[in-house]
PDB file of C-alpha atoms in Angstrom:
ATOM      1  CA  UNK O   1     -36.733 -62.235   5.595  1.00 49.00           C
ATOM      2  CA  UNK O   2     -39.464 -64.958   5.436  1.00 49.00           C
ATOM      3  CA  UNK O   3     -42.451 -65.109   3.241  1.00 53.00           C
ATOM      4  CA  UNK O   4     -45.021 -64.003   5.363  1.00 55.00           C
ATOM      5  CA  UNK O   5     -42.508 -60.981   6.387  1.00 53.00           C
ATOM      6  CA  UNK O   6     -42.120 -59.936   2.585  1.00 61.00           C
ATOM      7  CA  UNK O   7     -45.315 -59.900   2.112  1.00 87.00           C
ATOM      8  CA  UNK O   8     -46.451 -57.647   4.858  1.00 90.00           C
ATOM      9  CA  UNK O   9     -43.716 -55.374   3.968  1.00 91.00           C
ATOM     10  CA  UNK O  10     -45.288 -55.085   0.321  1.00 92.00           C
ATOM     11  CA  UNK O  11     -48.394 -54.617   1.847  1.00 94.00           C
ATOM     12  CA  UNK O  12     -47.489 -51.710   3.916  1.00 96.00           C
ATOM     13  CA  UNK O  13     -45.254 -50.256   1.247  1.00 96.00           C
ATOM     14  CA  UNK O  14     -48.550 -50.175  -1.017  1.00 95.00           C
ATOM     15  CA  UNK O  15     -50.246 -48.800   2.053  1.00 96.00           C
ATOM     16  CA  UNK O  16     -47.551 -46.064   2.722  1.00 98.00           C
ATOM     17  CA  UNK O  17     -46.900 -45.441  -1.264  1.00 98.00           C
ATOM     18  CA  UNK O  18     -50.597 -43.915  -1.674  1.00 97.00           C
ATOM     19  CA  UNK O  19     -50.058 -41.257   1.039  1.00 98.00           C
ATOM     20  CA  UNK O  20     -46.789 -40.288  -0.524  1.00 98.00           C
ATOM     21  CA  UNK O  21     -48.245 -40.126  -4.175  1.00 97.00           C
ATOM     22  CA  UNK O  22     -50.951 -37.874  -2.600  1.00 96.00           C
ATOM     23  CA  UNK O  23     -48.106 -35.057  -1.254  1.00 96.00           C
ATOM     24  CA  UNK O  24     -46.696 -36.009  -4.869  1.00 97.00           C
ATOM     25  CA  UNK O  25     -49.059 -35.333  -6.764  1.00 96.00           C
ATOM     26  CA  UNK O  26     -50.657 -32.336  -4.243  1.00 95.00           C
ATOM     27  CA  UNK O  27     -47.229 -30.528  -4.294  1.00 95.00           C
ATOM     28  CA  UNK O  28     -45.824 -31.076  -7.814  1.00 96.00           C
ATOM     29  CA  UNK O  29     -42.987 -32.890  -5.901  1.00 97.00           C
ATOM     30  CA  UNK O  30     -41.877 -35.350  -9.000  1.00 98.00           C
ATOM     31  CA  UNK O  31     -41.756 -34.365 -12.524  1.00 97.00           C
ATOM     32  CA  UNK O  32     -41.086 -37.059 -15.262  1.00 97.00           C
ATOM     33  CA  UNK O  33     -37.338 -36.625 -15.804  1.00 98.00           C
ATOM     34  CA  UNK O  34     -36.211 -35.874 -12.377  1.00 99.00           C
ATOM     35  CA  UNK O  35     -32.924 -37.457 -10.848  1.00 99.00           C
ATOM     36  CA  UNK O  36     -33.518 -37.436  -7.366  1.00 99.00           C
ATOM     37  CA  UNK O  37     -30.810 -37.139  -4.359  1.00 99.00           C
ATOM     38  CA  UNK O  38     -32.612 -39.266  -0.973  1.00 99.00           C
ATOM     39  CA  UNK O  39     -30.782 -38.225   1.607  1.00 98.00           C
ATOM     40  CA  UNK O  40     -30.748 -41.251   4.473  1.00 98.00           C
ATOM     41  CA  UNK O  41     -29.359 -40.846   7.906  1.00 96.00           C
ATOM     42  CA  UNK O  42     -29.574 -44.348   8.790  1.00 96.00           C
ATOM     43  CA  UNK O  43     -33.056 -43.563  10.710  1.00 96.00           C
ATOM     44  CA  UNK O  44     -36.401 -45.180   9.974  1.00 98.00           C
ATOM     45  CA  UNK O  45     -37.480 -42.484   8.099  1.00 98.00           C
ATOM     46  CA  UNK O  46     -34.750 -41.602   5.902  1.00 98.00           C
ATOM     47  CA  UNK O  47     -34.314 -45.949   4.750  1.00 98.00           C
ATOM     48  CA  UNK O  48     -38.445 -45.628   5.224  1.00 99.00           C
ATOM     49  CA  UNK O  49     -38.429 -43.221   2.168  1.00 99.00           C
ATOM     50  CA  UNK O  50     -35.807 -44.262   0.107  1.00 99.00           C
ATOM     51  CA  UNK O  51     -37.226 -47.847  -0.151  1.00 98.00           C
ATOM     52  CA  UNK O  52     -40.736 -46.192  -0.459  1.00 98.00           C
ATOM     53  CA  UNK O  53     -39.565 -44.115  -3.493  1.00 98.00           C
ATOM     54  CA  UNK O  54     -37.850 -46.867  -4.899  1.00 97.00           C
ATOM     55  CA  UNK O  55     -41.692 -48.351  -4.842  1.00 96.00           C
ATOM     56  CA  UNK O  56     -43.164 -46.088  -6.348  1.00 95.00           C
ATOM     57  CA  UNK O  57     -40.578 -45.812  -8.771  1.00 96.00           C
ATOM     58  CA  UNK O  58     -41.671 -48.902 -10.284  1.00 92.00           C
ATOM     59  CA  UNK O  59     -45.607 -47.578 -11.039  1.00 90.00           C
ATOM     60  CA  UNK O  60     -45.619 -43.766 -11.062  1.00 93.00           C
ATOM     61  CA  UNK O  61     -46.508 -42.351 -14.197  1.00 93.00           C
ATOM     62  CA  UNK O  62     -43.798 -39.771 -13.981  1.00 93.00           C
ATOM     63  CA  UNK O  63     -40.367 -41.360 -14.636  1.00 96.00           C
ATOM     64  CA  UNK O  64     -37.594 -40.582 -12.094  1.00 98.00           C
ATOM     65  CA  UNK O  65     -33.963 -42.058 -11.354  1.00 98.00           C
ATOM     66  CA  UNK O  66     -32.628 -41.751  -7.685  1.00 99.00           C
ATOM     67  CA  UNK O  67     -29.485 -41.401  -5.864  1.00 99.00           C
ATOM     68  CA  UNK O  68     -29.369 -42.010  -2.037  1.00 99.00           C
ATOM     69  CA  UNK O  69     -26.704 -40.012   0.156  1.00 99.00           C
ATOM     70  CA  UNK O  70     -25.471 -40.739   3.831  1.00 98.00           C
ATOM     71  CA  UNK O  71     -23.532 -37.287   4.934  1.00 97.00           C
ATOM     72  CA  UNK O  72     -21.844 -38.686   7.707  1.00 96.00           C
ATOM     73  CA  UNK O  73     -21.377 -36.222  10.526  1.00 92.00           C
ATOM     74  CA  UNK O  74     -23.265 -34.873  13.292  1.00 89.00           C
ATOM     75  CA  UNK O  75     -23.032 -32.011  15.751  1.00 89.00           C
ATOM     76  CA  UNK O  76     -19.192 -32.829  16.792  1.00 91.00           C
ATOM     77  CA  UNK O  77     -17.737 -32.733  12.881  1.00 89.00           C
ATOM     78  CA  UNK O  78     -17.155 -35.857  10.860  1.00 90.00           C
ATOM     79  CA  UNK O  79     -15.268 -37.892  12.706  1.00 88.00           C
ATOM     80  CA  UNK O  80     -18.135 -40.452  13.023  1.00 88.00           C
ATOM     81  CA  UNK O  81     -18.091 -44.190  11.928  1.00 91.00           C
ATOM     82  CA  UNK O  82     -20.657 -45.482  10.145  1.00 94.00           C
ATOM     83  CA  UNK O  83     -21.444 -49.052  10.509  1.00 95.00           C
ATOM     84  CA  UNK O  84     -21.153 -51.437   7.748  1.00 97.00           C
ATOM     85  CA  UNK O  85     -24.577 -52.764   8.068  1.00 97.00           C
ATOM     86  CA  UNK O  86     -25.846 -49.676   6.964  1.00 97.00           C
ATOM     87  CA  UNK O  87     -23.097 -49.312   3.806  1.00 97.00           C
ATOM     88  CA  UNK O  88     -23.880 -52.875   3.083  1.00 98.00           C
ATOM     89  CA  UNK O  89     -27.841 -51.895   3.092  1.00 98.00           C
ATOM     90  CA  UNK O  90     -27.608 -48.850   0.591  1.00 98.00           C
ATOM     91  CA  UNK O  91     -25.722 -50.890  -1.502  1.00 97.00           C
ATOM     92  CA  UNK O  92     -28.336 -53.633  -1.387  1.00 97.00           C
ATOM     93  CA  UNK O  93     -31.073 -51.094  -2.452  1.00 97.00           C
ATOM     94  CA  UNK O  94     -30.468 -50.906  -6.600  1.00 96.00           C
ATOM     95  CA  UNK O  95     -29.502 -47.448  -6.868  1.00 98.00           C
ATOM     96  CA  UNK O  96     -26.291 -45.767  -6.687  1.00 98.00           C
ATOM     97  CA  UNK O  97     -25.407 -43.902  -3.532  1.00 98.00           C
ATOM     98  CA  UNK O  98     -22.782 -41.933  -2.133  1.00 98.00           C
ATOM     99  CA  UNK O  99     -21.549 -41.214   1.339  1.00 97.00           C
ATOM    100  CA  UNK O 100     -20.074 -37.960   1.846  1.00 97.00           C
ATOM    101  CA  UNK O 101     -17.891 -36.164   5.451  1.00 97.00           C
ATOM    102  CA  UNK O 102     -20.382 -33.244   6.206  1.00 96.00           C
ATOM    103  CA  UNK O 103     -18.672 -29.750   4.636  1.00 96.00           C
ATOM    104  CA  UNK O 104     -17.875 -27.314   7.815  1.00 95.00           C
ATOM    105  CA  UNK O 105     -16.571 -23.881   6.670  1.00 93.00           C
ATOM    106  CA  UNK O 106     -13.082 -22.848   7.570  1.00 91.00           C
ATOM    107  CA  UNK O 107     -12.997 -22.211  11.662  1.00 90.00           C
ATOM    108  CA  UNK O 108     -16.283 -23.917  12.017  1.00 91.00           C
ATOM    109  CA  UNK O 109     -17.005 -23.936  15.960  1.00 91.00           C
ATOM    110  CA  UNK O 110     -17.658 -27.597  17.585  1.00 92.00           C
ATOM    111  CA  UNK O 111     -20.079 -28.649  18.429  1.00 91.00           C
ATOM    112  CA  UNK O 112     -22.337 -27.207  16.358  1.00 91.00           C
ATOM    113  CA  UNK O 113     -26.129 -26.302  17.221  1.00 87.00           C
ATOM    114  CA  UNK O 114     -28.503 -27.245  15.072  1.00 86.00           C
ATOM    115  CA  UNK O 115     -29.184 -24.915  13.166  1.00 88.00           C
ATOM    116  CA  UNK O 116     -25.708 -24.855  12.136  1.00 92.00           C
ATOM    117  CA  UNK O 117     -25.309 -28.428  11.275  1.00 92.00           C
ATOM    118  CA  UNK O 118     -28.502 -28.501   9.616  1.00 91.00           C
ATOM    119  CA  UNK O 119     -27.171 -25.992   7.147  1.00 94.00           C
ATOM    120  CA  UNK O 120     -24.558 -27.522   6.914  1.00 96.00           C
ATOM    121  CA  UNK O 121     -25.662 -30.997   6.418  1.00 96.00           C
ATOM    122  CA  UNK O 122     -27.892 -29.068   3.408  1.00 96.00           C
ATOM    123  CA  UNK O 123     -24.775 -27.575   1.444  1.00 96.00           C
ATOM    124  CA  UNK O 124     -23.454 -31.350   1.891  1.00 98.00           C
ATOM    125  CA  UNK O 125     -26.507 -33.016   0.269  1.00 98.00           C
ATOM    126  CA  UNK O 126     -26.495 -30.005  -2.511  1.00 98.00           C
ATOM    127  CA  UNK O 127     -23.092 -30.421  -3.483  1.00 98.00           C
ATOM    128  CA  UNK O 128     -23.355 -34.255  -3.565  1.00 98.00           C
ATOM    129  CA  UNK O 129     -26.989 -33.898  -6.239  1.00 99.00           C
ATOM    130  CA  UNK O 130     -24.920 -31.150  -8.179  1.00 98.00           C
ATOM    131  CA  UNK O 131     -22.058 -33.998  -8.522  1.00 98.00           C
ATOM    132  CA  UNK O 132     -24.384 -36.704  -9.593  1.00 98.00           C
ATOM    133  CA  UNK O 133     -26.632 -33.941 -11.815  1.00 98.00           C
ATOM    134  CA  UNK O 134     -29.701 -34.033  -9.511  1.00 99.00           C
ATOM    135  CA  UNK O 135     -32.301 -31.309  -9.093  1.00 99.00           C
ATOM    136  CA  UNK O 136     -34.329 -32.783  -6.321  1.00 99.00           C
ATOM    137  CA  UNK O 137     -33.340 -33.351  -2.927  1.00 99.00           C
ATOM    138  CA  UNK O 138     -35.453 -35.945  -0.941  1.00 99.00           C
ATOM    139  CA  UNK O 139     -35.937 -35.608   2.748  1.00 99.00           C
ATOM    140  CA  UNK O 140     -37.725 -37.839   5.507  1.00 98.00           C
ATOM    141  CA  UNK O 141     -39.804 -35.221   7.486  1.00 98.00           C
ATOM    142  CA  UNK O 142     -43.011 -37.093   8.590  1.00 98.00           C
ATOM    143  CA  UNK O 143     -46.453 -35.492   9.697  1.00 98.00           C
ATOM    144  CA  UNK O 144     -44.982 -35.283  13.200  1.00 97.00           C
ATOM    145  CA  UNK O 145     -41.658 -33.081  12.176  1.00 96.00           C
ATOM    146  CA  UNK O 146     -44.518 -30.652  10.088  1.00 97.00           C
ATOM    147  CA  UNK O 147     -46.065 -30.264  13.581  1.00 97.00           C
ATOM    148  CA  UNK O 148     -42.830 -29.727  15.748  1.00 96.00           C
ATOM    149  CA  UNK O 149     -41.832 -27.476  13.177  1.00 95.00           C
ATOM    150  CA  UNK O 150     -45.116 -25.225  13.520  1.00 96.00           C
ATOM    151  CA  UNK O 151     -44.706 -25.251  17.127  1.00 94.00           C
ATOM    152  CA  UNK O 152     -40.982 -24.533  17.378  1.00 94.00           C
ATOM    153  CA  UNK O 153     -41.904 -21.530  14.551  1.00 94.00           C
ATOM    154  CA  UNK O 154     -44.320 -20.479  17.306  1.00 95.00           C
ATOM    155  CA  UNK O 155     -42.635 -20.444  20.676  1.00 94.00           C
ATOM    156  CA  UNK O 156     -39.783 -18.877  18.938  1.00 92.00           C
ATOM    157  CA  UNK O 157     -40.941 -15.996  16.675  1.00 93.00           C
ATOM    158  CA  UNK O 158     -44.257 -15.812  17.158  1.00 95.00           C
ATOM    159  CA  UNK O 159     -45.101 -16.795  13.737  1.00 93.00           C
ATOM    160  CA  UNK O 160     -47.481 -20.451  12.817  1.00 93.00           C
ATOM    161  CA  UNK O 161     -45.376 -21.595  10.516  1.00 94.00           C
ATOM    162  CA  UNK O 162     -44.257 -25.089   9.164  1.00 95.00           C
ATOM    163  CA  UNK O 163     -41.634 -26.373   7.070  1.00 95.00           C
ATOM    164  CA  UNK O 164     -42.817 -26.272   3.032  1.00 95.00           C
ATOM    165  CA  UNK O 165     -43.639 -29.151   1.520  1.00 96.00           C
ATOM    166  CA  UNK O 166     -41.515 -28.738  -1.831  1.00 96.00           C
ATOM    167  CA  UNK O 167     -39.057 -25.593  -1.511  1.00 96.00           C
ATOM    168  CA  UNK O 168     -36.880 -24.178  -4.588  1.00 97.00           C
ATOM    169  CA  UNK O 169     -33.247 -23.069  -3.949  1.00 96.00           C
ATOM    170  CA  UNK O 170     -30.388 -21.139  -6.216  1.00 95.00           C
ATOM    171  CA  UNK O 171     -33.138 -20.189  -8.803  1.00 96.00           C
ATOM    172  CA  UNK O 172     -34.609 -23.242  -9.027  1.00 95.00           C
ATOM    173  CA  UNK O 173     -31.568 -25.338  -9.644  1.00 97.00           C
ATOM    174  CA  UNK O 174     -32.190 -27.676  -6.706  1.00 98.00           C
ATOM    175  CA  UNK O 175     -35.906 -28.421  -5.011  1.00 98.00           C
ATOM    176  CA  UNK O 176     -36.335 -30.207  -1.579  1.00 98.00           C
ATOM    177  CA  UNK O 177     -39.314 -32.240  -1.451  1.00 98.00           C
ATOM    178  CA  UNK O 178     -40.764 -33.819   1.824  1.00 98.00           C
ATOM    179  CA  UNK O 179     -42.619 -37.050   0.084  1.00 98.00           C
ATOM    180  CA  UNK O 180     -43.314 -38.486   3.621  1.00 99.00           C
ATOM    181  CA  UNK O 181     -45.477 -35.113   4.802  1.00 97.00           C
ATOM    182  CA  UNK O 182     -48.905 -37.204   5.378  1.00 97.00           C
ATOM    183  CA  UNK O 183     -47.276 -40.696   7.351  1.00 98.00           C
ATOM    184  CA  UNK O 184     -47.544 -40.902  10.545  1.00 97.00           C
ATOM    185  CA  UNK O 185     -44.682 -41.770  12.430  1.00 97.00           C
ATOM    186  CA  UNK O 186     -45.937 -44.618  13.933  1.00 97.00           C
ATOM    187  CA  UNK O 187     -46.683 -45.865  10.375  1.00 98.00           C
ATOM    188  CA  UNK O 188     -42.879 -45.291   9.454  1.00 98.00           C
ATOM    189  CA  UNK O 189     -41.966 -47.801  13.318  1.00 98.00           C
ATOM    190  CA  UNK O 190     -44.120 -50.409  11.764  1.00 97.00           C
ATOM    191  CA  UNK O 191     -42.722 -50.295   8.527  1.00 98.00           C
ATOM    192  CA  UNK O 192     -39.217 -50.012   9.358  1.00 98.00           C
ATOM    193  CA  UNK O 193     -39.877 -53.099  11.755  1.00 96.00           C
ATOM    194  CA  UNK O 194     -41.178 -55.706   9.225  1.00 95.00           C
ATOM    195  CA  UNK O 195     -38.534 -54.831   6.440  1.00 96.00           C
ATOM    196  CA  UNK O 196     -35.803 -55.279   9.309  1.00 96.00           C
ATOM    197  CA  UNK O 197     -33.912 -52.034   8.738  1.00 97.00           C
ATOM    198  CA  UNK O 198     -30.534 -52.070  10.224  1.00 97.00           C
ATOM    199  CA  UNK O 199     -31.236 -48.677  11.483  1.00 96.00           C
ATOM    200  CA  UNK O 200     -28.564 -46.860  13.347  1.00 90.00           C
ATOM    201  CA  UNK O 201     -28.137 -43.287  15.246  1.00 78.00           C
ATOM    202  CA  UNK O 202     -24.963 -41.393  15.573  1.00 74.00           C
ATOM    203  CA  UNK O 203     -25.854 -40.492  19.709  1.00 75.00           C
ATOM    204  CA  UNK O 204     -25.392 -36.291  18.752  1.00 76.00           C
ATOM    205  CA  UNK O 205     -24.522 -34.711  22.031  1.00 75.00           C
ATOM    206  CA  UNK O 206     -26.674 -31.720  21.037  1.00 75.00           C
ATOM    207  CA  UNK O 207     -30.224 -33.933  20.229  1.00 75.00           C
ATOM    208  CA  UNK O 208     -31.697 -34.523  23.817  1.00 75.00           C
ATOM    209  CA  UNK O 209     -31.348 -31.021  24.946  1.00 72.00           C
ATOM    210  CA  UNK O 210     -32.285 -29.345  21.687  1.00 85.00           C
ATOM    211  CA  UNK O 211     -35.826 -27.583  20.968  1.00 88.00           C
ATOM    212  CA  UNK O 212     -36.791 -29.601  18.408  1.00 89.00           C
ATOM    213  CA  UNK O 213     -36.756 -32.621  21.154  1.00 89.00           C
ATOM    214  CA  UNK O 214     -38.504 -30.246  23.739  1.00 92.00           C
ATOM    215  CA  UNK O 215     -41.533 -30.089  21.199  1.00 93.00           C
ATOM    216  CA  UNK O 216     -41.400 -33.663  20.961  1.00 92.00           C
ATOM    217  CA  UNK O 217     -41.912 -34.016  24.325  1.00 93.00           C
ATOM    218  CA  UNK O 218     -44.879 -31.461  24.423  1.00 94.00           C
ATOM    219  CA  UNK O 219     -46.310 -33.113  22.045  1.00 94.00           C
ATOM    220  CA  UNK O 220     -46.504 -36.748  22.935  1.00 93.00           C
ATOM    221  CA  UNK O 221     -48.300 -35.286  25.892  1.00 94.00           C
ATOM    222  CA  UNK O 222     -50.607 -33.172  24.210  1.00 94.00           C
ATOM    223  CA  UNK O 223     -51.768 -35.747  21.854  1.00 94.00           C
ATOM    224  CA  UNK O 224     -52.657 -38.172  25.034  1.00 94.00           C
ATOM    225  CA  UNK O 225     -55.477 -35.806  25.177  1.00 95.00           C
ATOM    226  CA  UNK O 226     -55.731 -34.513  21.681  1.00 96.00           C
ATOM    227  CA  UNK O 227     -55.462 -37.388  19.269  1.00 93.00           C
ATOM    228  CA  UNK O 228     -55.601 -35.099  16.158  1.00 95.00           C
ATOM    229  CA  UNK O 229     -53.169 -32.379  17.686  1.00 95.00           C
ATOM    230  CA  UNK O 230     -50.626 -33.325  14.846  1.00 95.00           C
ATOM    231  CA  UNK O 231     -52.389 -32.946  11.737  1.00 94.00           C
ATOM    232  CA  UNK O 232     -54.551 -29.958  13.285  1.00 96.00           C
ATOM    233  CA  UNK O 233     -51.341 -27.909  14.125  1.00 96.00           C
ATOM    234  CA  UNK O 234     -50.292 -28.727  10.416  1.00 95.00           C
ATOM    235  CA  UNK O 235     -53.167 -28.164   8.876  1.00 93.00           C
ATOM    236  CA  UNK O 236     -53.393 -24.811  10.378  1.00 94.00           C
ATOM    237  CA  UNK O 237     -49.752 -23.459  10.050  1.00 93.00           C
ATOM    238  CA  UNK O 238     -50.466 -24.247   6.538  1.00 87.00           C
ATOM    239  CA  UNK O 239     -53.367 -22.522   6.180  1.00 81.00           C
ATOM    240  CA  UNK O 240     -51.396 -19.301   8.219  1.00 67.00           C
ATOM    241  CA  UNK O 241     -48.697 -19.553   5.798  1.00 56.00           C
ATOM    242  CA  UNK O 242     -50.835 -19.478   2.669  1.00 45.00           C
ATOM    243  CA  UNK O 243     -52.688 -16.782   4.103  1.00 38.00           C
ATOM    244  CA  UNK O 244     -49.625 -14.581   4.344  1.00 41.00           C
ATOM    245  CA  UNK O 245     -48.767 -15.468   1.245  1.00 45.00           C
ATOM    246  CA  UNK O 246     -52.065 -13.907   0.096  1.00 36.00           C
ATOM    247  CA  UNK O 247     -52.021 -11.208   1.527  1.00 39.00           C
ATOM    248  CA  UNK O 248     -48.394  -9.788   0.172  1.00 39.00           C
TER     249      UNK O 248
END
């Protein structure tokens, strides 16, 4: 990477680092001691936040080690290869990292739906921070995902409802935190560009006719209209959630 490349890469990681120290900081996300696990796909987002926490590593007042993860696996099982770009990048990143064949229960039917292997994928990352004594889990949902989320929550059960920002699990033992909750995803394109990622997808059989894609669709042709759909559907499953919460 040339000069003038690094340098605009600094300059958006600065950029992108403030809007994750606000859902930091707003959350209680990172508390000085914490051994974080990242977990990274291979996708813009996931290498987008691991290199972004690795930024912020070096000036946050709380002090934190991390771990990265690749589970490798999608829909089908674990019989996927993973390309040695993207070994060869985590390696190249400074901290250690760990890639691990998804865990299926016994009699696990293929392919999975989502929901499964999202559950699944989760036990994977858990048992991988437990190994390397991590009580945060790190996850690359961007301001878009909140708003897909909200909507799927919606059309589904009726309910305007989001993903939570930080979310405790087994009594506390393990947190996930969503440090990218306030980028954009066209921030996370750009930034992924000028740092040259060598992103990579695994093709899942199950993504283009899943829900979660559906209300991707929706959306990219709501917010033709309605520039602020995103962070309005957010900010108001947020608000429904809290005011549940109240009201209990």
């Amino acid at each position: 990477m040339g000069k003038k490349w690094k340098n605009e890469a600094e300059q958006q990681a600065v950029f992108l680092v403030r809007k994750v120290r606000r859902a930091v900081n707003e959350f209680n996300m990172i508390q000085n001691g914490d051994r974080i696990l990242v977990g990274v796909s291979g996708g813009k987002d996931s290498m987008s936040l691991l290199r972004l926490l690795m930024h912020w590593q070096r000036h946050s007042p709380q002090k934190y080690e991390i771990v990265a993860a690749h589970v490798r696996g999608d829909a089908r099982g674990s019989d996927i290869e993973v390309p040695e770009t993207f070994i060869r990048w985590l390696s190249e990143q400074g901290a250690p990292f760990e890639v691990r064949d998804i865990i299926l229960p016994p009699n696990e039917p293929l392919p999975m739906n989502c929901e499964r292997c999202g559950r699944n994928r989760r036990r994977t990352l858990f048992e991988i921070a437990e190994a390397y004594g991590c009580n945060k889990v790190a996850l690359g949902h961007h301001l878009e995902d909140f708003a897909h989320t909200a909507l799927l929550n919606l059309f589904e059960s009726g309910r305007l409802e989001t993903m939570a920002f930080r979310l405790d699990y087994f009594g506390g033992k393990f947190s996930v935190i969503r440090p990218l909750a306030y980028i954009r995803e066209h921030e996370l394109v750009r930034f992924s560009k000028v740092c040259d990622f060598p992103i990579w997808h695994s093709d899942c059989p199950m993504a283009p006719h899943s829900h979660r894609e559906a209300a991707r669709k929706l959306m990219l042709n709501v917010t033709r209209d309605f520039r602020s759909a995103n962070i309005n559907i957010v900010r108001a499953a947020s608000r429904s959630s809290t005011t549940e919460k109240e009201n209990k």
